[in-house]
């Protein structure tokens, strides 16, 4: 047996998510001067001043546990989405809501179908439950391959995950893709649509997955977050919009009792009330994405189509040396971690000066890049 007995065979194969530089860890590092953090798809802007004010006002109350199912936040999300408040589950980031799905749904012998490359939680959560992750490679434009996802479903499949816009590629599903998924996933299989970057797509006219999902007879869940468009990544707050109260309660059964910090809930309410602030942050990010994309293309690296707050491109040779080289100079971007995609790079869109610094280092690195046959 490899390793100690307390590591189950399922967990032994998983990588620990640690050692990833964050603004907090870099602040403790005296050698890192003004790092440029473009590796976690965070919002580069501080949250709305109304959020900071609300947190300060609520801070003296943290001797009490937060509300595990905050009605006021569920009501605010219900007003925006039209999903009944009783069908909304609020989580410690949408990551938590996604992690609850396999805990609720999967047993050893079951399978879950999912895109790759995509958000790793689908695979990790499925593996932890001893179920089989069935990974379906995205299309060349980075969209989830809906026909491939549907073809991978069999009698063992309990859950199908999809991601729109997809991380790390950036491409959203089309309405035809969504309709095909909604109709093609069997009625007894849970269809989970990860919409962490929904607001960026919507800011450019995208309609999101909800209207298609509402046409579905079987169960569905859309997960969204306040980490990206609403600049609350550090507070960890996301939510799931479920097709039924029964599904929402299924997720609540497996979640931690007090999964939400009271300050996060207060902040989320304030952030949702200041929609103009979020829209202005997104507009600036989308404009910058256009500028950065054009610059990368001018340097000879075509970007994948993106409707999110990041861009990806193919470096054509293993991208790790490039990424480590930039990290040594305080600029953090990311390799795609998925087998077969080692040449791809993802860069979050930051402030203009951060993007400029990154582009400058990339152009220097590209000038010395090994030529690929
Ligand atoms: C596609 C996708 N889903 C979910 C998440 C989780 O976000 P959070 O837990 O901050 O809501 C992320 C974070 O980067 C993501 O990219």
Short mmCIF file of C-alpha atoms and ligand atoms in Angstrom, two decimals:
data_model
loop_
_atom_site.label_atom_id
_atom_site.label_comp_id
_atom_site.label_asym_id
_atom_site.label_seq_id
_atom_site.Cartn_x
_atom_site.Cartn_y
_atom_site.Cartn_z
CA UNK A 1 0.00 0.00 0.00
CA UNK A 2 1.31 3.51 -0.88
CA UNK A 3 1.17 5.94 2.00
CA UNK A 4 -0.47 5.86 5.41
CA UNK A 5 -3.73 3.99 6.09
CA UNK A 6 -5.59 7.21 6.85
CA UNK A 7 -5.36 8.17 3.15
CA UNK A 8 -8.08 6.30 1.34
CA UNK A 9 -7.21 4.95 -2.10
CA UNK A 10 -9.52 7.55 -3.67
CA UNK A 11 -7.77 10.43 -1.96
CA UNK A 12 -4.26 9.14 -2.58
CA UNK A 13 -4.49 10.00 -6.27
CA UNK A 14 -5.64 13.58 -5.69
CA UNK A 15 -3.29 16.56 -5.71
CA UNK A 16 -3.47 18.93 -2.72
CA UNK A 17 -4.52 22.46 -3.66
CA UNK A 18 -1.78 24.34 -1.86
CA UNK A 19 1.20 26.50 -2.65
CA UNK A 20 -0.86 28.65 -5.02
CA UNK A 21 0.24 32.25 -4.52
CA UNK A 22 -2.54 34.54 -3.31
CA UNK A 23 -2.50 38.24 -2.48
CA UNK A 24 -2.40 37.27 1.21
CA UNK A 25 0.53 34.82 0.89
CA UNK A 26 2.49 37.26 -1.28
CA UNK A 27 1.89 40.10 1.16
CA UNK A 28 3.78 38.00 3.75
CA UNK A 29 6.69 37.52 1.34
CA UNK A 30 9.11 40.46 1.69
CA UNK A 31 10.73 39.68 -1.68
CA UNK A 32 7.54 40.14 -3.70
CA UNK A 33 7.09 43.77 -4.72
CA UNK A 34 3.65 44.65 -6.21
CA UNK A 35 2.91 41.23 -7.65
CA UNK A 36 0.55 40.99 -10.61
CA UNK A 37 -2.05 38.33 -9.83
CA UNK A 38 -3.62 37.12 -13.05
CA UNK A 39 -3.88 33.42 -12.24
CA UNK A 40 -7.13 33.03 -10.26
CA UNK A 41 -9.70 34.90 -12.37
CA UNK A 42 -10.34 37.34 -9.54
CA UNK A 43 -11.84 40.78 -10.04
CA UNK A 44 -8.94 43.28 -10.06
CA UNK A 45 -11.10 46.01 -8.51
CA UNK A 46 -11.92 46.39 -4.81
CA UNK A 47 -15.54 45.61 -3.96
CA UNK A 48 -18.14 48.38 -3.99
CA UNK A 49 -17.68 50.90 -1.15
CA UNK A 50 -21.19 49.92 -0.06
CA UNK A 51 -19.92 46.38 0.54
CA UNK A 52 -17.02 47.58 2.68
CA UNK A 53 -19.39 49.79 4.67
CA UNK A 54 -21.84 46.92 5.24
CA UNK A 55 -19.05 44.60 6.42
CA UNK A 56 -17.76 47.23 8.87
CA UNK A 57 -21.24 47.73 10.29
CA UNK A 58 -21.79 43.99 10.74
CA UNK A 59 -18.30 43.18 12.06
CA UNK A 60 -19.17 43.60 15.74
CA UNK A 61 -21.76 40.82 15.43
CA UNK A 62 -19.42 37.98 14.48
CA UNK A 63 -19.65 36.41 17.92
CA UNK A 64 -22.86 34.83 16.53
CA UNK A 65 -23.09 32.08 13.92
CA UNK A 66 -24.26 33.17 10.49
CA UNK A 67 -27.61 32.10 9.11
CA UNK A 68 -27.17 28.73 7.29
CA UNK A 69 -30.02 29.53 4.86
CA UNK A 70 -30.25 33.33 4.72
CA UNK A 71 -33.79 34.17 3.53
CA UNK A 72 -33.00 37.77 2.62
CA UNK A 73 -30.18 36.78 0.28
CA UNK A 74 -32.21 33.95 -1.24
CA UNK A 75 -35.06 36.44 -1.78
CA UNK A 76 -32.72 38.93 -3.47
CA UNK A 77 -31.39 36.17 -5.77
CA UNK A 78 -34.92 34.98 -6.44
CA UNK A 79 -36.01 38.49 -7.54
CA UNK A 80 -33.10 38.59 -10.01
CA UNK A 81 -33.44 35.11 -11.43
CA UNK A 82 -37.11 34.21 -11.06
CA UNK A 83 -36.10 30.97 -9.30
CA UNK A 84 -38.16 30.51 -6.09
CA UNK A 85 -36.17 31.30 -2.94
CA UNK A 86 -36.94 27.81 -1.60
CA UNK A 87 -35.00 26.34 -4.57
CA UNK A 88 -31.84 28.39 -3.89
CA UNK A 89 -28.88 27.00 -1.93
CA UNK A 90 -26.19 29.43 -0.84
CA UNK A 91 -22.69 28.09 -0.46
CA UNK A 92 -19.18 28.92 0.64
CA UNK A 93 -18.37 29.86 -2.93
CA UNK A 94 -20.01 28.09 -5.85
CA UNK A 95 -17.15 25.61 -5.38
CA UNK A 96 -18.93 24.35 -2.26
CA UNK A 97 -22.26 24.00 -4.06
CA UNK A 98 -20.53 22.03 -6.83
CA UNK A 99 -18.81 19.84 -4.21
CA UNK A 100 -22.18 19.05 -2.61
CA UNK A 101 -23.53 17.54 -5.83
CA UNK A 102 -21.40 14.35 -5.84
CA UNK A 103 -21.84 14.02 -2.07
CA UNK A 104 -25.57 14.07 -2.55
CA UNK A 105 -25.83 12.05 -5.75
CA UNK A 106 -22.98 9.57 -6.25
CA UNK A 107 -22.01 6.15 -4.95
CA UNK A 108 -19.20 3.81 -5.99
CA UNK A 109 -20.17 2.27 -9.34
CA UNK A 110 -21.93 5.43 -10.52
CA UNK A 111 -20.48 7.79 -13.10
CA UNK A 112 -20.57 11.51 -13.73
CA UNK A 113 -19.99 12.95 -17.19
CA UNK A 114 -18.03 16.20 -17.45
CA UNK A 115 -16.07 18.35 -19.89
CA UNK A 116 -12.27 18.61 -19.96
CA UNK A 117 -10.41 20.91 -19.62
CA UNK A 118 -12.82 22.50 -17.19
CA UNK A 119 -13.27 23.32 -13.52
CA UNK A 120 -11.57 20.49 -11.57
CA UNK A 121 -14.18 20.25 -8.79
CA UNK A 122 -16.45 18.01 -10.91
CA UNK A 123 -13.71 15.40 -11.25
CA UNK A 124 -12.41 15.73 -7.68
CA UNK A 125 -15.86 15.55 -6.09
CA UNK A 126 -16.77 12.53 -8.20
CA UNK A 127 -13.50 10.75 -7.38
CA UNK A 128 -13.87 11.34 -3.64
CA UNK A 129 -17.22 9.55 -3.75
CA UNK A 130 -15.63 6.54 -5.46
CA UNK A 131 -17.62 7.17 -8.63
CA UNK A 132 -16.18 7.33 -12.14
CA UNK A 133 -15.49 10.73 -13.74
CA UNK A 134 -16.06 10.47 -17.51
CA UNK A 135 -14.14 13.28 -19.12
CA UNK A 136 -15.18 14.54 -22.55
CA UNK A 137 -12.73 16.72 -24.42
CA UNK A 138 -13.92 20.20 -25.43
CA UNK A 139 -14.29 21.30 -29.04
CA UNK A 140 -11.34 23.13 -30.64
CA UNK A 141 -12.96 26.53 -29.92
CA UNK A 142 -13.01 25.61 -26.20
CA UNK A 143 -16.77 25.01 -25.95
CA UNK A 144 -17.99 21.91 -24.14
CA UNK A 145 -18.66 19.15 -26.67
CA UNK A 146 -22.35 18.59 -26.08
CA UNK A 147 -22.69 15.60 -28.44
CA UNK A 148 -19.68 13.99 -26.74
CA UNK A 149 -21.15 14.62 -23.28
CA UNK A 150 -24.45 13.06 -24.31
CA UNK A 151 -22.71 10.08 -25.90
CA UNK A 152 -20.80 9.38 -22.66
CA UNK A 153 -23.99 8.92 -20.63
CA UNK A 154 -25.05 5.38 -19.79
CA UNK A 155 -27.12 3.61 -17.14
CA UNK A 156 -24.46 4.30 -14.47
CA UNK A 157 -24.59 8.08 -15.02
CA UNK A 158 -26.27 10.12 -12.30
CA UNK A 159 -24.86 13.59 -13.01
CA UNK A 160 -23.78 15.55 -16.10
CA UNK A 161 -21.69 18.70 -15.57
CA UNK A 162 -21.28 21.47 -18.13
CA UNK A 163 -19.60 24.86 -17.84
CA UNK A 164 -20.61 28.04 -19.66
CA UNK A 165 -18.56 30.12 -20.28
CA UNK A 166 -16.05 27.34 -19.77
CA UNK A 167 -12.99 27.79 -17.58
CA UNK A 168 -10.12 27.68 -18.70
CA UNK A 169 -11.05 28.19 -22.35
CA UNK A 170 -13.64 30.99 -22.06
CA UNK A 171 -16.23 29.92 -24.64
CA UNK A 172 -19.93 29.86 -23.75
CA UNK A 173 -22.35 27.21 -24.96
CA UNK A 174 -24.69 28.30 -27.76
CA UNK A 175 -28.46 28.22 -27.32
CA UNK A 176 -28.51 25.17 -29.61
CA UNK A 177 -25.93 23.46 -27.34
CA UNK A 178 -28.01 24.26 -24.26
CA UNK A 179 -31.21 23.00 -25.86
CA UNK A 180 -29.47 19.78 -26.91
CA UNK A 181 -28.22 19.19 -23.36
CA UNK A 182 -31.53 20.02 -21.75
CA UNK A 183 -33.35 17.59 -24.04
CA UNK A 184 -30.64 14.95 -24.37
CA UNK A 185 -29.70 14.38 -20.72
CA UNK A 186 -32.13 11.70 -19.48
CA UNK A 187 -34.87 12.84 -17.10
CA UNK A 188 -33.45 10.87 -14.18
CA UNK A 189 -29.95 12.40 -14.49
CA UNK A 190 -29.05 15.68 -12.76
CA UNK A 191 -27.81 18.32 -15.21
CA UNK A 192 -25.45 20.80 -13.51
CA UNK A 193 -24.58 23.99 -15.35
CA UNK A 194 -21.61 25.85 -13.86
CA UNK A 195 -22.20 29.53 -14.66
CA UNK A 196 -19.43 31.13 -12.58
CA UNK A 197 -18.79 33.68 -15.38
CA UNK A 198 -22.45 34.15 -16.35
CA UNK A 199 -22.49 37.90 -15.65
CA UNK A 200 -19.63 38.61 -18.07
CA UNK A 201 -21.42 36.79 -20.87
CA UNK A 202 -24.69 38.51 -19.95
CA UNK A 203 -22.97 41.92 -20.05
CA UNK A 204 -22.37 41.24 -23.74
CA UNK A 205 -25.88 40.03 -24.45
CA UNK A 206 -25.55 36.33 -23.50
CA UNK A 207 -28.76 34.90 -22.09
CA UNK A 208 -27.19 32.30 -19.77
CA UNK A 209 -28.49 28.79 -19.23
CA UNK A 210 -31.61 29.42 -17.15
CA UNK A 211 -34.16 29.93 -19.89
CA UNK A 212 -33.04 26.69 -21.58
CA UNK A 213 -32.91 24.82 -18.26
CA UNK A 214 -36.49 25.82 -17.50
CA UNK A 215 -37.56 23.80 -20.55
CA UNK A 216 -36.11 20.65 -19.01
CA UNK A 217 -38.31 17.94 -17.51
CA UNK A 218 -35.52 16.34 -15.47
CA UNK A 219 -33.61 17.90 -12.55
CA UNK A 220 -31.15 20.74 -13.08
CA UNK A 221 -28.92 23.04 -11.09
CA UNK A 222 -27.22 26.26 -12.19
CA UNK A 223 -24.31 27.41 -10.01
CA UNK A 224 -23.21 31.04 -9.90
CA UNK A 225 -20.89 33.11 -7.74
CA UNK A 226 -20.24 36.53 -6.28
CA UNK A 227 -16.48 35.92 -6.52
CA UNK A 228 -16.02 37.22 -10.04
CA UNK A 229 -18.38 39.98 -11.23
CA UNK A 230 -19.12 41.19 -7.69
CA UNK A 231 -15.50 41.18 -6.45
CA UNK A 232 -16.14 39.01 -3.36
CA UNK A 233 -13.72 36.11 -3.96
CA UNK A 234 -12.20 36.44 -0.49
CA UNK A 235 -15.58 36.20 1.20
CA UNK A 236 -16.50 32.89 -0.44
CA UNK A 237 -20.09 33.18 -1.48
CA UNK A 238 -21.87 31.47 -4.34
CA UNK A 239 -25.21 29.83 -4.93
CA UNK A 240 -27.11 27.11 -6.71
CA UNK A 241 -30.42 27.67 -8.50
CA UNK A 242 -32.23 24.33 -8.40
CA UNK A 243 -35.12 23.00 -10.45
CA UNK A 244 -37.03 21.98 -7.32
CA UNK A 245 -37.14 22.46 -3.59
CA UNK A 246 -36.51 18.73 -3.26
CA UNK A 247 -33.16 19.11 -5.03
CA UNK A 248 -32.23 22.19 -2.99
CA UNK A 249 -33.01 20.28 0.21
CA UNK A 250 -30.94 17.33 -1.02
CA UNK A 251 -27.93 19.63 -1.24
CA UNK A 252 -28.69 21.21 2.14
CA UNK A 253 -28.69 17.74 3.73
CA UNK A 254 -25.02 17.24 2.92
CA UNK A 255 -23.67 20.75 3.47
CA UNK A 256 -21.92 21.87 6.66
CA UNK A 257 -24.38 23.34 9.15
CA UNK A 258 -22.83 26.78 9.37
CA UNK A 259 -21.20 26.99 5.97
CA UNK A 260 -21.69 30.74 5.55
CA UNK A 261 -19.93 33.58 7.31
CA UNK A 262 -22.34 36.27 8.47
CA UNK A 263 -20.12 38.96 6.91
CA UNK A 264 -20.25 37.22 3.53
CA UNK A 265 -24.03 37.28 3.52
CA UNK A 266 -24.17 40.97 4.44
CA UNK A 267 -21.56 41.73 1.78
CA UNK A 268 -23.42 39.75 -0.87
CA UNK A 269 -26.63 41.68 -0.21
CA UNK A 270 -24.79 45.00 -0.47
CA UNK A 271 -22.99 43.92 -3.65
CA UNK A 272 -26.23 42.88 -5.34
CA UNK A 273 -27.77 46.23 -4.40
CA UNK A 274 -24.94 48.07 -6.14
CA UNK A 275 -25.38 46.50 -9.57
CA UNK A 276 -24.12 49.67 -11.31
CA UNK A 277 -20.73 49.15 -9.65
CA UNK A 278 -20.47 45.53 -10.85
CA UNK A 279 -21.52 46.53 -14.35
CA UNK A 280 -18.87 49.23 -14.50
CA UNK A 281 -16.13 46.80 -13.32
CA UNK A 282 -17.25 44.27 -15.93
CA UNK A 283 -17.36 46.85 -18.73
CA UNK A 284 -13.78 47.87 -17.96
CA UNK A 285 -12.67 44.22 -17.84
CA UNK A 286 -14.37 43.38 -21.12
CA UNK A 287 -12.79 46.41 -22.83
CA UNK A 288 -9.38 45.38 -21.50
CA UNK A 289 -9.95 41.80 -22.66
CA UNK A 290 -10.40 43.12 -26.19
CA UNK A 291 -7.20 45.14 -25.97
CA UNK A 292 -5.13 42.31 -24.43
CA UNK A 293 -6.49 39.79 -26.94
CA UNK A 294 -5.52 42.02 -29.85
CA UNK A 295 -2.02 42.47 -28.37
CA UNK A 296 -1.53 38.71 -27.93
CA UNK A 297 -2.70 38.06 -31.47
CA UNK A 298 -0.31 40.74 -32.76
CA UNK A 299 2.48 38.85 -30.96
CA UNK A 300 1.52 35.72 -32.91
CA UNK A 301 -0.56 33.89 -30.28
CA UNK A 302 -4.23 33.62 -31.28
CA UNK A 303 -6.50 33.67 -28.24
CA UNK A 304 -9.43 31.32 -27.76
CA UNK A 305 -12.84 33.03 -27.90
CA UNK A 306 -13.70 34.20 -24.35
CA UNK A 307 -16.81 35.71 -22.78
CA UNK A 308 -15.30 35.70 -19.29
CA UNK A 309 -12.70 37.70 -17.33
CA UNK A 310 -9.74 35.75 -18.74
CA UNK A 311 -8.10 34.76 -22.00
CA UNK A 312 -6.31 31.58 -23.02
CA UNK A 313 -3.87 30.87 -25.81
CA UNK A 314 -1.72 28.03 -27.08
CA UNK A 315 2.01 28.65 -26.53
CA UNK A 316 2.71 25.67 -28.81
CA UNK A 317 5.44 24.28 -26.53
CA UNK A 318 5.16 23.31 -22.85
CA UNK A 319 4.05 26.50 -21.11
CA UNK A 320 5.42 25.77 -17.62
CA UNK A 321 8.87 27.36 -18.16
CA UNK A 322 7.13 30.50 -19.48
CA UNK A 323 4.84 30.65 -16.47
CA UNK A 324 7.62 30.03 -13.96
CA UNK A 325 9.76 32.67 -15.68
CA UNK A 326 7.02 35.29 -15.30
CA UNK A 327 6.35 34.23 -11.70
CA UNK A 328 10.02 34.89 -10.86
CA UNK A 329 9.36 38.46 -12.02
CA UNK A 330 6.21 38.78 -9.90
CA UNK A 331 3.66 38.17 -12.66
CA UNK A 332 1.36 35.20 -12.06
CA UNK A 333 -0.54 33.61 -14.93
CA UNK A 334 -1.47 29.93 -15.24
CA UNK A 335 -0.85 26.83 -17.24
CA UNK A 336 -3.80 24.60 -18.06
CA UNK A 337 -3.30 21.63 -15.80
CA UNK A 338 -5.11 19.10 -17.94
CA UNK A 339 -3.21 16.23 -19.55
CA UNK A 340 -2.79 16.89 -23.27
CA UNK A 341 -3.04 20.68 -22.88
CA UNK A 342 0.37 21.42 -21.39
CA UNK A 343 1.06 24.08 -24.03
CA UNK A 344 -1.93 26.27 -23.05
CA UNK A 345 -1.80 29.40 -20.91
CA UNK A 346 -4.62 31.25 -19.13
CA UNK A 347 -4.35 34.88 -18.14
CA UNK A 348 -6.94 36.75 -16.06
CA UNK A 349 -7.73 40.26 -17.24
CA UNK A 350 -6.40 42.68 -14.64
CA UNK A 351 -5.96 46.43 -14.39
CA UNK A 352 -4.54 48.10 -17.53
CA UNK A 353 -1.09 48.54 -15.97
CA UNK A 354 -1.05 44.89 -14.83
CA UNK A 355 -2.03 43.71 -18.29
CA UNK A 356 0.66 45.94 -19.83
CA UNK A 357 3.35 44.53 -17.56
CA UNK A 358 2.27 40.98 -18.40
CA UNK A 359 2.18 41.70 -22.13
CA UNK A 360 5.64 43.21 -21.94
CA UNK A 361 7.09 40.12 -20.22
CA UNK A 362 5.22 37.83 -22.60
CA UNK A 363 6.55 39.65 -25.65
CA UNK A 364 10.10 39.32 -24.30
CA UNK A 365 9.56 35.61 -23.64
CA UNK A 366 7.92 35.06 -27.03
CA UNK A 367 10.94 36.64 -28.73
CA UNK A 368 13.09 33.89 -27.20
CA UNK A 369 10.52 31.10 -27.46
CA UNK A 370 11.64 27.83 -29.02
CA UNK A 371 10.18 27.55 -32.50
CA UNK A 372 7.66 24.77 -32.84
CA UNK A 373 7.60 22.62 -35.97
C1 LIG B 1 -15.82 27.55 -13.68
C2 LIG B 1 -15.73 27.84 -12.23
N1 LIG B 1 -16.66 27.34 -11.42
C3 LIG B 1 -16.64 27.57 -10.11
C4 LIG B 1 -15.65 28.34 -9.54
C5 LIG B 1 -15.64 28.52 -8.05
O1 LIG B 1 -15.75 29.86 -7.70
P1 LIG B 1 -16.17 30.28 -6.24
O2 LIG B 1 -16.03 29.10 -5.35
O3 LIG B 1 -15.24 31.38 -5.89
O4 LIG B 1 -17.60 30.72 -6.32
C6 LIG B 1 -14.64 28.88 -10.34
C7 LIG B 1 -13.54 29.67 -9.75
O5 LIG B 1 -12.58 30.07 -10.36
C8 LIG B 1 -14.69 28.63 -11.73
O6 LIG B 1 -13.76 29.09 -12.56
#
